[in-house]
Amino acid sequence: MITLAHYIILGAILFAIGIFGVITRRNAIGILMSLELIFNAVNINMVAFSRFLTPEGAYGELFTIFIITVAAAESVLGLAIILAIYRKRQVLNADEMNLMKW
Amino acid sequence: MDMTLLVNEFLITGIIVLLLLLDFMIKDKKEIIGVVFSALMFGMMLFVMFFNRKGILLGGAFVADGIAWFSKIIILAAAFLTGLMSVNTIKVSKKYTAAYYILLACSTLGLMFLVSSKELITLYVGLELATISLYALSAIYKNDDLSLEAGIKYIILGAVSSGILLYGLSLIYGVTRTTYLDGIMNYASTGLINPVFIMALIMTLLGVGFKLSMVPMHVWTPDVYQGAPTPVTAFISVASKAAGFVFALRLFAYMFIRLDYVWVPILSIIAFLTMTIGNLMAIPQKNVKRLLAYSTISQAGYILVGFVGASVIGISSVMFYLLAYTITNIAAFAVVAAFAKSTGSEELDDYAGLAQKEPLLALIFMFALLSLAGIPPLAGFVGKFFLFYAAMQRGYVWLVVAGALNSTVSLYYYLLVLRQMYLTDRKKELPKVVMPLGIKLTLLITMIAIFVLGLMPGPVLDMTTEIAQKLFLK
């Protein structure tokens, strides 16, 4: 029997992996992918809460649809900026994007 | 349902469509779009000021109350002044001029939704509409390395913080089983608080802290402020921050008001760190925009002091300070934009001897910086006075003392700038600073506002006090 706790633990693990990825990835595209993991962790949480706790309303599902849309917009913009930087400076690693410090 | 409450947002949407159409119709003189944008934003500001209807819409998800009304005026004023400042100073190609103003209008729309919403989904969508437009705006100089770098840093750190915020919101939803702030407040008032809820509260605080450039989440601020086009920096530093503070007010002074024993100690320490780190980091800066960025971090710290006294006087002083801070910061950034437009430099050393060459510009910059430092009789002084007074009433004397000491530190680096302008001789020859009409108007309006707010703060303070009282009546 799969209970609410299973989903929440899955969400928490996914969130932790996402945060770990954002911190450790050097490649900017890898960072964007880790960000998607964070958003998906939230989505799992939302849908699970909605299914188990408020089956009469669909607030969680509604929230998830908005999160997916916004995350897509964010990745598109992020990729566009990464592409522009790559064309200009041939740099893809986040730690080389360091023209400004302190 | 009274749909007329949404009229401001509908009108802004109409303005966005109108700007798109203008982009098709105007072929050569793209500056006209900027002028139209500024004029329409000014019109909207007057409209919001006089069309002051209160009410609740969509089952409590959208609310038009005093705080929303006041902050919409601040946001529209910031959009108007930013537009005015941009007309002659932005260097985007003809193809993208309209896009610049449309993104600015989209961001304004998102911020207006953000300050009006009392439901988590609406809040989130408003927040993201505003920030995604700002991500694009800060990277709009796509041939400028610094602008692109500002864009990528802003988007990655912004997305991480909104991920943390969302995780916090999902936990809040799981614990309280509702996404309406009123329902969450009912839960938080019962006194049966579980640890998950406290964790959610802290994650939400961290997520909101990004917008406010609160200290653990402030690392993006200097880089984005330096790299982004100067008018965009001005807009991020005032409008987006003002909306962030209104969001924080709704969360902490309204929704979690009964949990103040949890967040007031945390927030007071964060306020202290934000002020101190912002001020200390500003001292060695050589780039004026970077210096102003650290100064805005410390300003956010002062505003958080007002939160600590989450009382009527605290909220009213936060609202007042947001207004004073908005006009002052826009004045400072307008000077930087005018200087950079003519000389192509943002370095502090190049400001040497400005007072001999451009006495008026130097004088205006001096007034703006002194107002940020909180010198009477300028607007910043009154605002800071009431912020500290509010914290004093709640017994946070150590925080007030720290705030006063910090003001002294900030005065030191503002005076460094003044020394460059007034007492140092110019080392190299720079072109004369030409002030286009847009910049002149921006500076004129902000200067009048700084002195009016500083000398006669009474009417505005009465207004903010009334707004704050109404928030607590319910």
Coordinates of C-alpha atoms in Angstrom, one line a residue:
Chain A
M1 CA 0.0 0.0 0.0
I2 CA 1.5 3.3 -1.0
T3 CA 0.6 6.0 1.5
L4 CA 1.0 9.8 1.5
A5 CA 4.3 9.4 3.4
H6 CA 5.9 7.6 0.4
Y7 CA 5.1 10.5 -1.9
I8 CA 6.3 13.1 0.5
I9 CA 9.6 11.2 1.1
L10 CA 10.1 10.9 -2.7
G11 CA 9.5 14.6 -3.0
A12 CA 11.9 15.4 -0.2
I13 CA 14.6 13.2 -1.8
L14 CA 14.1 14.8 -5.2
F15 CA 14.3 18.3 -3.7
A16 CA 17.5 17.4 -1.9
I17 CA 19.0 16.0 -5.2
G18 CA 18.0 19.1 -7.0
I19 CA 19.6 21.5 -4.4
F20 CA 22.7 19.3 -4.4
G21 CA 22.8 19.5 -8.2
V22 CA 22.4 23.2 -8.3
I23 CA 25.3 23.6 -5.8
T24 CA 27.7 21.1 -7.4
R25 CA 27.1 21.3 -11.2
R26 CA 29.6 23.4 -13.1
N27 CA 27.7 23.3 -16.4
A28 CA 25.0 25.9 -16.6
I29 CA 22.6 23.6 -18.4
G30 CA 23.2 21.0 -15.7
I31 CA 22.1 23.6 -13.2
L32 CA 18.9 24.3 -15.2
M33 CA 18.2 20.5 -15.2
S34 CA 18.7 20.4 -11.4
L35 CA 16.2 23.3 -11.1
E36 CA 13.6 21.2 -12.9
L37 CA 14.1 18.5 -10.3
I38 CA 13.3 21.0 -7.5
F39 CA 10.1 22.1 -9.3
N40 CA 9.1 18.4 -9.9
A41 CA 9.7 17.7 -6.2
V42 CA 7.2 20.4 -5.4
N43 CA 4.8 19.1 -8.0
I44 CA 4.8 15.6 -6.5
N45 CA 4.2 17.1 -3.1
M46 CA 1.3 19.2 -4.4
V47 CA -0.5 16.4 -6.2
A48 CA 0.0 14.0 -3.3
F49 CA -1.4 16.4 -0.8
S50 CA -4.3 17.2 -3.1
R51 CA -5.1 13.6 -3.7
F52 CA -4.9 12.4 -0.1
L53 CA -5.9 15.4 2.0
T54 CA -8.3 17.5 -0.1
P55 CA -9.9 15.1 -2.6
E56 CA -12.9 17.4 -2.9
G57 CA -10.9 20.3 -4.3
A58 CA -8.2 20.4 -7.0
Y59 CA -6.1 23.2 -5.6
G60 CA -2.9 21.1 -5.7
E61 CA -3.4 20.0 -9.3
L62 CA -4.2 23.6 -10.3
F63 CA -1.0 24.8 -8.6
T64 CA 1.0 22.1 -10.4
I65 CA -0.2 23.2 -13.8
F66 CA 0.9 26.7 -13.1
I67 CA 4.3 25.5 -11.7
I68 CA 4.9 23.4 -14.9
T69 CA 4.1 26.4 -17.1
V70 CA 6.2 28.8 -15.2
A71 CA 9.1 26.4 -15.0
A72 CA 9.0 25.9 -18.8
A73 CA 9.1 29.7 -19.3
E74 CA 12.0 30.0 -16.9
S75 CA 14.0 27.2 -18.6
V76 CA 13.4 28.7 -22.0
L77 CA 14.7 32.1 -20.9
G78 CA 17.6 30.5 -19.1
L79 CA 18.6 28.5 -22.2
A80 CA 18.3 31.6 -24.3
I81 CA 20.7 33.5 -22.1
I82 CA 23.1 30.6 -21.9
L83 CA 23.1 30.4 -25.7
A84 CA 23.8 34.1 -26.0
I85 CA 26.7 33.9 -23.6
Y86 CA 28.1 30.9 -25.4
R87 CA 27.9 32.6 -28.8
K88 CA 29.7 35.6 -27.4
R89 CA 32.3 34.1 -25.1
Q90 CA 32.4 30.3 -25.7
V91 CA 31.7 29.8 -22.0
L92 CA 29.3 27.2 -20.7
N93 CA 30.5 26.6 -17.1
A94 CA 29.0 28.6 -14.3
D95 CA 32.3 29.2 -12.6
E96 CA 33.7 30.8 -15.7
M97 CA 30.9 33.4 -15.8
N98 CA 32.8 35.5 -13.3
L99 CA 33.4 38.9 -14.8
M100 CA 31.9 40.5 -11.7
K101 CA 33.1 39.6 -8.2
W102 CA 32.6 41.0 -4.8
Chain B
M1 CA -18.7 39.7 -8.0
D2 CA -17.5 43.2 -8.6
M3 CA -15.2 42.9 -11.6
T4 CA -14.5 46.6 -11.5
L5 CA -11.9 45.9 -8.8
L6 CA -9.7 44.4 -11.4
V7 CA -9.9 47.4 -13.7
N8 CA -6.3 48.5 -13.0
E9 CA -4.9 45.2 -14.0
F10 CA -7.1 45.1 -17.1
L11 CA -6.0 48.5 -18.1
I12 CA -2.3 47.5 -17.8
T13 CA -3.0 44.5 -20.0
G14 CA -4.6 46.9 -22.5
I15 CA -1.5 49.0 -22.4
I16 CA 0.7 46.0 -23.1
V17 CA -1.4 45.2 -26.2
L18 CA -1.3 48.8 -27.3
L19 CA 2.5 48.9 -27.0
L20 CA 2.7 45.8 -29.2
L21 CA 0.5 47.4 -31.8
L22 CA 2.6 50.6 -31.7
D23 CA 5.7 48.5 -32.4
F24 CA 4.1 47.4 -35.7
M25 CA 2.9 50.9 -36.6
I26 CA 6.0 53.0 -35.8
K27 CA 8.9 52.2 -38.0
D28 CA 11.6 54.7 -37.3
K29 CA 11.1 56.8 -34.2
K30 CA 11.0 54.0 -31.6
E31 CA 11.6 56.5 -28.7
I32 CA 7.9 57.4 -29.1
I33 CA 7.0 54.1 -27.6
G34 CA 9.0 55.0 -24.5
V35 CA 7.2 58.3 -24.2
V36 CA 3.8 56.7 -24.7
F37 CA 4.7 54.1 -22.0
S38 CA 5.7 56.7 -19.5
A39 CA 2.7 58.9 -20.2
L40 CA 0.3 55.9 -19.8
M41 CA 2.0 54.8 -16.6
F42 CA 1.6 58.3 -15.2
G43 CA -2.0 58.3 -16.2
M44 CA -2.5 54.9 -14.6
M45 CA -0.8 56.2 -11.4
L46 CA -3.3 59.1 -11.2
F47 CA -6.2 56.8 -12.0
V48 CA -5.2 54.4 -9.2
M49 CA -4.8 57.3 -6.8
F50 CA -8.3 58.6 -7.4
F51 CA -10.2 55.4 -8.3
N52 CA -9.8 54.0 -4.8
R53 CA -12.3 51.1 -4.5
K54 CA -12.0 48.5 -1.8
G55 CA -13.3 45.0 -1.9
I56 CA -12.7 41.3 -2.2
L57 CA -12.9 39.2 -5.4
L58 CA -12.8 35.5 -6.4
G59 CA -13.6 34.1 -2.9
G60 CA -10.8 36.1 -1.2
A61 CA -8.1 35.3 -3.7
F62 CA -7.9 38.9 -5.0
V63 CA -8.2 41.8 -2.6
A64 CA -8.2 45.5 -3.2
D65 CA -7.3 47.0 0.2
G66 CA -5.3 49.9 1.5
I67 CA -1.9 48.2 1.3
A68 CA -2.6 47.0 -2.3
W69 CA -3.7 50.5 -3.2
F70 CA -0.7 52.3 -1.7
S71 CA 1.8 49.8 -3.1
K72 CA 0.3 50.0 -6.6
I73 CA 0.9 53.7 -6.5
I74 CA 4.5 53.1 -5.6
I75 CA 4.9 50.5 -8.4
L76 CA 3.3 52.6 -11.0
A77 CA 5.3 55.7 -10.0
A78 CA 8.5 53.5 -10.3
A79 CA 7.4 52.3 -13.7
F80 CA 6.6 55.8 -14.8
L81 CA 9.9 57.2 -13.7
T82 CA 11.8 54.2 -15.0
G83 CA 10.2 54.7 -18.4
L84 CA 11.0 58.4 -18.4
M85 CA 14.6 57.6 -17.5
S86 CA 14.9 55.0 -20.2
V87 CA 13.7 57.1 -23.2
N88 CA 17.1 58.6 -23.9
T89 CA 19.5 56.4 -22.1
I90 CA 18.9 52.8 -23.1
K91 CA 21.1 51.5 -25.9
V92 CA 19.0 48.7 -27.4
S93 CA 18.5 48.4 -31.2
K94 CA 15.3 49.6 -32.8
K95 CA 14.1 46.0 -33.1
Y96 CA 14.1 45.5 -29.3
T97 CA 13.0 49.0 -28.1
A98 CA 9.4 48.1 -27.9
A99 CA 10.2 44.7 -26.3
Y100 CA 12.0 46.6 -23.5
Y101 CA 8.9 48.7 -22.6
I102 CA 6.5 45.7 -23.1
L103 CA 8.6 43.6 -20.6
L104 CA 8.6 46.6 -18.2
A105 CA 4.8 46.8 -18.5
C106 CA 4.5 43.0 -18.0
S107 CA 6.6 43.2 -14.9
T108 CA 4.5 46.0 -13.6
L109 CA 1.4 43.9 -14.2
G110 CA 2.9 41.0 -12.3
L111 CA 3.8 43.2 -9.3
M112 CA 0.3 44.7 -9.2
F113 CA -1.2 41.2 -9.0
L114 CA 1.3 40.2 -6.4
V115 CA 0.4 43.0 -4.0
S116 CA -3.3 42.3 -4.5
S117 CA -3.4 38.6 -4.1
K118 CA -4.3 36.7 -0.9
E119 CA -4.1 33.2 -2.3
L120 CA -0.9 31.2 -2.9
I121 CA -1.5 30.3 -6.6
T122 CA -2.3 33.9 -7.5
L123 CA 0.7 35.1 -5.5
Y124 CA 3.0 32.7 -7.2
V125 CA 1.9 33.5 -10.7
G126 CA 2.1 37.3 -10.1
L127 CA 5.5 36.9 -8.6
E128 CA 6.8 34.8 -11.5
L129 CA 5.3 37.1 -14.2
A130 CA 7.1 40.0 -12.5
T131 CA 10.5 38.3 -12.1
I132 CA 10.6 36.5 -15.4
S133 CA 10.1 39.8 -17.2
L134 CA 12.9 41.2 -15.0
Y135 CA 15.3 38.3 -15.9
A136 CA 14.8 39.1 -19.6
L137 CA 15.2 42.9 -19.0
S138 CA 18.4 42.5 -17.1
A139 CA 19.9 40.5 -20.0
I140 CA 18.5 42.7 -22.7
Y141 CA 21.9 44.2 -23.8
K142 CA 22.7 41.0 -25.6
N143 CA 26.1 42.2 -26.9
D144 CA 27.2 43.2 -23.4
D145 CA 29.0 40.5 -21.4
L146 CA 28.1 42.1 -18.1
S147 CA 24.4 42.3 -18.9
L148 CA 24.3 38.7 -20.0
E149 CA 26.1 37.6 -16.9
A150 CA 23.7 39.6 -14.8
G151 CA 20.8 37.8 -16.6
I152 CA 22.1 34.3 -16.0
K153 CA 23.0 34.9 -12.4
Y154 CA 19.6 36.5 -11.7
I155 CA 17.7 33.7 -13.4
I156 CA 19.5 30.8 -11.7
L157 CA 19.5 32.2 -8.2
G158 CA 15.9 33.5 -8.7
A159 CA 14.8 30.0 -9.8
V160 CA 16.5 28.3 -6.9
S161 CA 14.8 30.7 -4.4
S162 CA 11.4 30.3 -6.0
G163 CA 11.9 26.5 -5.8
I164 CA 12.6 26.8 -2.1
L165 CA 9.6 29.2 -1.7
L166 CA 7.4 26.7 -3.6
Y167 CA 8.5 23.8 -1.5
G168 CA 7.6 25.8 1.6
L169 CA 4.2 26.7 0.1
S170 CA 3.5 23.0 -0.7
L171 CA 4.2 22.1 2.9
I172 CA 1.9 24.9 4.0
Y173 CA -0.8 23.6 1.7
G174 CA -0.2 20.1 3.0
V175 CA -0.5 21.1 6.7
T176 CA -3.4 23.6 6.4
R177 CA -5.2 22.0 3.4
T178 CA -5.9 25.3 1.9
T179 CA -4.2 27.9 -0.4
Y180 CA -6.1 30.9 0.9
L181 CA -4.2 33.2 3.2
D182 CA -7.3 33.6 5.4
G183 CA -7.6 29.9 5.9
I184 CA -3.9 29.6 6.7
M185 CA -4.2 32.4 9.2
N186 CA -7.1 30.5 10.9
Y187 CA -4.9 27.5 11.2
A188 CA -1.9 29.5 12.4
S189 CA -4.1 31.1 15.1
T190 CA -5.3 27.8 16.6
G191 CA -2.0 27.4 18.5
L192 CA -1.6 23.8 17.4
I193 CA 1.6 24.3 15.5
N194 CA 3.6 21.3 14.2
P195 CA 7.3 21.4 13.3
V196 CA 6.6 21.0 9.6
F197 CA 4.7 24.2 9.6
I198 CA 7.6 26.0 11.2
M199 CA 9.9 24.6 8.6
A200 CA 7.6 25.7 5.9
L201 CA 7.5 29.2 7.4
I202 CA 11.3 29.4 7.4
M203 CA 11.5 28.1 3.7
T204 CA 9.0 30.7 2.7
L205 CA 11.0 33.4 4.5
L206 CA 14.1 32.3 2.6
G207 CA 12.2 32.4 -0.7
V208 CA 10.7 35.9 0.0
G209 CA 14.2 37.0 1.2
F210 CA 15.5 36.7 -2.3
K211 CA 13.3 39.4 -3.5
L212 CA 14.2 41.6 -0.6
S213 CA 17.9 40.8 -0.9
M214 CA 17.9 39.7 2.8
V215 CA 21.4 38.6 3.9
P216 CA 21.8 34.9 3.2
M217 CA 20.0 35.5 -0.1
H218 CA 21.7 38.7 -1.1
V219 CA 24.6 37.4 -3.3
W220 CA 22.8 38.1 -6.6
T221 CA 22.2 41.8 -5.8
P222 CA 25.5 43.5 -6.6
D223 CA 26.2 41.4 -9.8
V224 CA 22.7 41.9 -11.2
Y225 CA 22.6 45.6 -10.3
Q226 CA 26.0 46.3 -11.9
G227 CA 25.3 44.3 -15.1
A228 CA 21.7 45.2 -15.8
P229 CA 20.9 48.4 -17.8
T230 CA 20.7 51.2 -15.2
P231 CA 17.0 52.0 -15.6
V232 CA 16.3 48.3 -15.1
T233 CA 18.5 48.3 -12.0
A234 CA 16.4 51.2 -10.7
F235 CA 13.2 49.3 -11.3
I236 CA 14.5 46.1 -9.7
S237 CA 15.7 47.9 -6.7
V238 CA 12.5 49.8 -6.0
A239 CA 9.4 48.2 -7.6
S240 CA 10.3 44.6 -7.2
K241 CA 11.6 45.2 -3.7
A242 CA 8.5 47.1 -2.7
A243 CA 6.2 44.3 -3.9
G244 CA 8.4 41.8 -2.1
F245 CA 7.9 43.7 1.1
V246 CA 4.2 43.8 0.6
F247 CA 4.3 40.1 0.1
A248 CA 6.3 39.7 3.3
L249 CA 3.8 42.0 5.1
R250 CA 0.9 39.8 4.0
L251 CA 2.7 36.7 5.1
F252 CA 4.2 37.8 8.4
A253 CA 2.2 40.7 9.7
Y254 CA -1.1 39.1 8.6
M255 CA -1.0 35.4 8.0
F256 CA 1.6 34.4 10.7
I257 CA 0.8 37.2 13.1
R258 CA 0.1 34.8 15.9
L259 CA 3.4 33.0 15.3
D260 CA 5.4 36.1 16.0
Y261 CA 7.4 34.4 18.7
V262 CA 8.9 32.2 15.9
W263 CA 9.7 34.8 13.2
V264 CA 10.3 38.0 15.1
P265 CA 13.6 36.8 16.7
I266 CA 14.7 35.3 13.3
L267 CA 13.8 38.4 11.4
S268 CA 15.5 40.7 13.9
I269 CA 18.8 38.8 13.5
I270 CA 18.4 38.9 9.7
A271 CA 17.7 42.6 9.8
F272 CA 20.8 43.2 11.8
L273 CA 23.0 41.1 9.4
T274 CA 21.4 42.7 6.3
M275 CA 22.2 46.2 7.5
T276 CA 25.7 45.4 8.7
I277 CA 26.9 43.3 5.8
G278 CA 25.3 45.6 3.2
N279 CA 27.0 48.7 4.7
L280 CA 30.4 47.1 5.3
M281 CA 30.6 45.6 1.8
A282 CA 29.7 49.0 0.3
I283 CA 32.8 50.7 1.7
P284 CA 35.5 49.3 -0.7
Q285 CA 33.4 49.4 -3.8
K286 CA 34.8 51.2 -6.9
N287 CA 31.8 51.0 -9.2
V288 CA 29.0 53.4 -8.4
K289 CA 26.2 50.9 -9.3
R290 CA 27.8 48.3 -7.1
L291 CA 28.1 50.7 -4.3
L292 CA 24.4 51.6 -4.6
A293 CA 23.6 47.9 -4.8
Y294 CA 25.2 47.3 -1.4
S295 CA 23.5 50.4 -0.1
T296 CA 20.1 49.0 -1.2
I297 CA 20.8 45.8 0.7
S298 CA 21.4 47.8 3.9
Q299 CA 18.2 49.8 3.2
A300 CA 16.3 46.5 3.1
G301 CA 17.8 45.8 6.5
Y302 CA 16.4 49.1 7.9
I303 CA 12.9 48.2 6.5
L304 CA 13.1 44.8 8.1
V305 CA 13.6 46.6 11.4
G306 CA 10.1 48.0 10.9
F307 CA 8.8 44.5 10.6
V308 CA 10.1 43.6 14.0
G309 CA 7.7 46.0 15.5
A310 CA 4.9 44.3 13.6
S311 CA 2.4 46.8 14.9
V312 CA 0.3 49.6 13.4
I313 CA 3.2 52.0 13.6
G314 CA 5.6 49.4 12.2
I315 CA 3.6 48.7 9.1
S316 CA 2.8 52.3 8.5
S317 CA 6.5 53.2 8.8
V318 CA 7.4 50.3 6.4
M319 CA 4.9 51.7 3.8
F320 CA 6.2 55.2 4.2
Y321 CA 9.8 54.2 4.0
L322 CA 9.1 52.2 0.8
L323 CA 7.7 55.4 -0.8
A324 CA 10.6 57.5 0.4
Y325 CA 13.2 54.9 -0.6
T326 CA 11.6 54.5 -4.1
I327 CA 11.9 58.1 -5.1
T328 CA 15.3 58.5 -3.5
N329 CA 16.8 55.5 -5.2
I330 CA 15.3 56.4 -8.6
A331 CA 16.9 59.8 -8.3
A332 CA 20.3 58.3 -7.5
F333 CA 20.1 55.8 -10.4
A334 CA 18.9 58.5 -12.8
V335 CA 22.1 60.5 -12.1
V336 CA 24.2 57.3 -12.7
A337 CA 22.3 56.7 -16.0
A338 CA 22.9 60.3 -17.2
F339 CA 26.5 60.2 -16.3
A340 CA 27.1 56.8 -17.9
K341 CA 25.2 57.8 -21.1
S342 CA 27.6 60.7 -21.7
T343 CA 30.9 59.5 -20.4
G344 CA 30.4 55.7 -20.7
S345 CA 31.8 55.2 -17.2
E346 CA 30.4 53.9 -14.0
E347 CA 33.6 54.1 -12.0
L348 CA 33.7 56.1 -8.8
D349 CA 37.0 57.6 -9.7
D350 CA 35.5 59.2 -12.8
Y351 CA 33.1 61.2 -10.6
A352 CA 36.0 63.2 -9.4
G353 CA 35.5 66.9 -9.9
L354 CA 31.9 66.5 -11.0
A355 CA 30.9 69.5 -8.9
Q356 CA 33.0 71.9 -10.9
K357 CA 31.8 70.7 -14.3
E358 CA 28.2 69.9 -13.5
P359 CA 27.2 71.6 -10.3
L360 CA 23.5 70.8 -10.6
L361 CA 24.0 67.1 -11.2
A362 CA 26.4 66.8 -8.3
L363 CA 24.0 68.7 -6.1
I364 CA 21.1 66.3 -7.0
F365 CA 23.3 63.3 -6.4
M366 CA 24.3 64.7 -3.0
F367 CA 20.7 65.2 -1.9
A368 CA 19.8 61.6 -3.1
L369 CA 22.7 60.1 -1.2
L370 CA 22.0 62.2 2.0
S371 CA 18.4 61.1 1.9
L372 CA 19.5 57.5 1.6
A373 CA 21.8 58.1 4.6
G374 CA 18.8 59.6 6.5
I375 CA 19.8 63.2 7.0
P376 CA 17.1 65.7 7.9
P377 CA 15.1 67.4 6.3
L378 CA 15.0 64.8 3.5
A379 CA 12.5 62.0 3.0
G380 CA 14.9 59.2 4.1
F381 CA 15.2 60.8 7.6
V382 CA 11.5 60.7 8.4
G383 CA 11.1 57.2 7.2
K384 CA 14.1 55.8 9.1
F385 CA 13.0 57.7 12.3
F386 CA 9.6 55.9 12.3
L387 CA 11.1 52.5 11.5
F388 CA 13.4 52.7 14.5
Y389 CA 10.7 54.2 16.6
A390 CA 8.5 51.1 15.8
A391 CA 11.2 48.7 16.9
M392 CA 11.9 50.7 20.0
Q393 CA 8.3 50.4 21.1
R394 CA 8.6 46.6 20.9
G395 CA 11.6 46.7 23.1
Y396 CA 14.3 45.9 20.5
V397 CA 16.7 48.5 21.8
W398 CA 19.8 46.6 20.6
L399 CA 18.4 46.6 17.1
V400 CA 17.8 50.3 17.1
V401 CA 21.3 51.0 18.4
A402 CA 22.7 48.7 15.7
G403 CA 20.6 50.6 13.1
A404 CA 21.8 54.0 14.3
L405 CA 25.4 52.8 14.1
N406 CA 24.8 51.4 10.7
S407 CA 23.5 54.7 9.5
T408 CA 26.8 56.3 10.6
V409 CA 28.7 53.7 8.6
S410 CA 26.5 54.3 5.6
L411 CA 27.1 58.0 5.9
Y412 CA 30.9 57.3 5.6
Y413 CA 30.7 55.7 2.2
Y414 CA 28.1 58.2 0.9
L415 CA 30.5 60.9 2.0
L416 CA 33.3 59.2 0.1
V417 CA 31.3 59.7 -3.1
L418 CA 30.6 63.3 -2.1
R419 CA 34.4 63.8 -1.5
Q420 CA 35.1 62.5 -5.0
M421 CA 32.6 64.9 -6.5
Y422 CA 33.4 68.0 -4.5
L423 CA 36.9 67.9 -3.2
T424 CA 38.9 65.9 -5.7
D425 CA 40.2 67.3 -9.0
R426 CA 39.4 65.6 -12.3
K427 CA 42.2 63.3 -13.3
K428 CA 41.3 62.7 -16.9
E429 CA 39.2 64.6 -19.5
L430 CA 35.7 63.2 -19.8
P431 CA 33.0 64.4 -22.2
K432 CA 30.5 66.9 -20.8
V433 CA 27.4 65.3 -19.3
V434 CA 24.4 66.0 -21.5
M435 CA 21.1 65.7 -19.7
P436 CA 18.2 64.7 -22.0
L437 CA 14.7 65.8 -21.2
G438 CA 13.6 62.5 -19.8
I439 CA 16.4 62.5 -17.2
K440 CA 15.7 66.1 -16.4
L441 CA 12.0 65.4 -15.7
T442 CA 12.9 62.3 -13.6
L443 CA 15.3 64.3 -11.5
L444 CA 12.9 67.2 -11.1
I445 CA 10.0 65.0 -10.0
T446 CA 12.0 63.0 -7.6
M447 CA 13.8 66.0 -6.0
I448 CA 10.4 67.7 -5.4
A449 CA 9.1 64.5 -3.9
I450 CA 12.1 64.0 -1.6
F451 CA 11.8 67.5 -0.2
V452 CA 8.0 67.4 0.1
L453 CA 8.1 64.0 1.9
G454 CA 10.9 65.2 4.1
L455 CA 9.4 68.5 5.1
M456 CA 5.7 67.6 5.2
P457 CA 5.4 63.9 5.9
G458 CA 2.2 64.4 7.9
P459 CA -0.5 63.7 5.2
V460 CA 1.2 60.6 3.9
L461 CA 1.9 59.2 7.4
D462 CA -1.7 59.7 8.3
M463 CA -2.6 57.7 5.2
T464 CA -0.2 54.8 5.9
T465 CA -1.3 54.7 9.6
E466 CA -5.0 54.4 8.5
I467 CA -4.1 51.6 6.1
A468 CA -2.1 49.8 8.8
Q469 CA -5.0 50.1 11.3
K470 CA -7.4 48.6 8.8
L471 CA -5.1 45.6 8.3
F472 CA -5.4 44.8 12.0
L473 CA -9.1 45.4 12.3
K474 CA -10.1 42.2 10.7

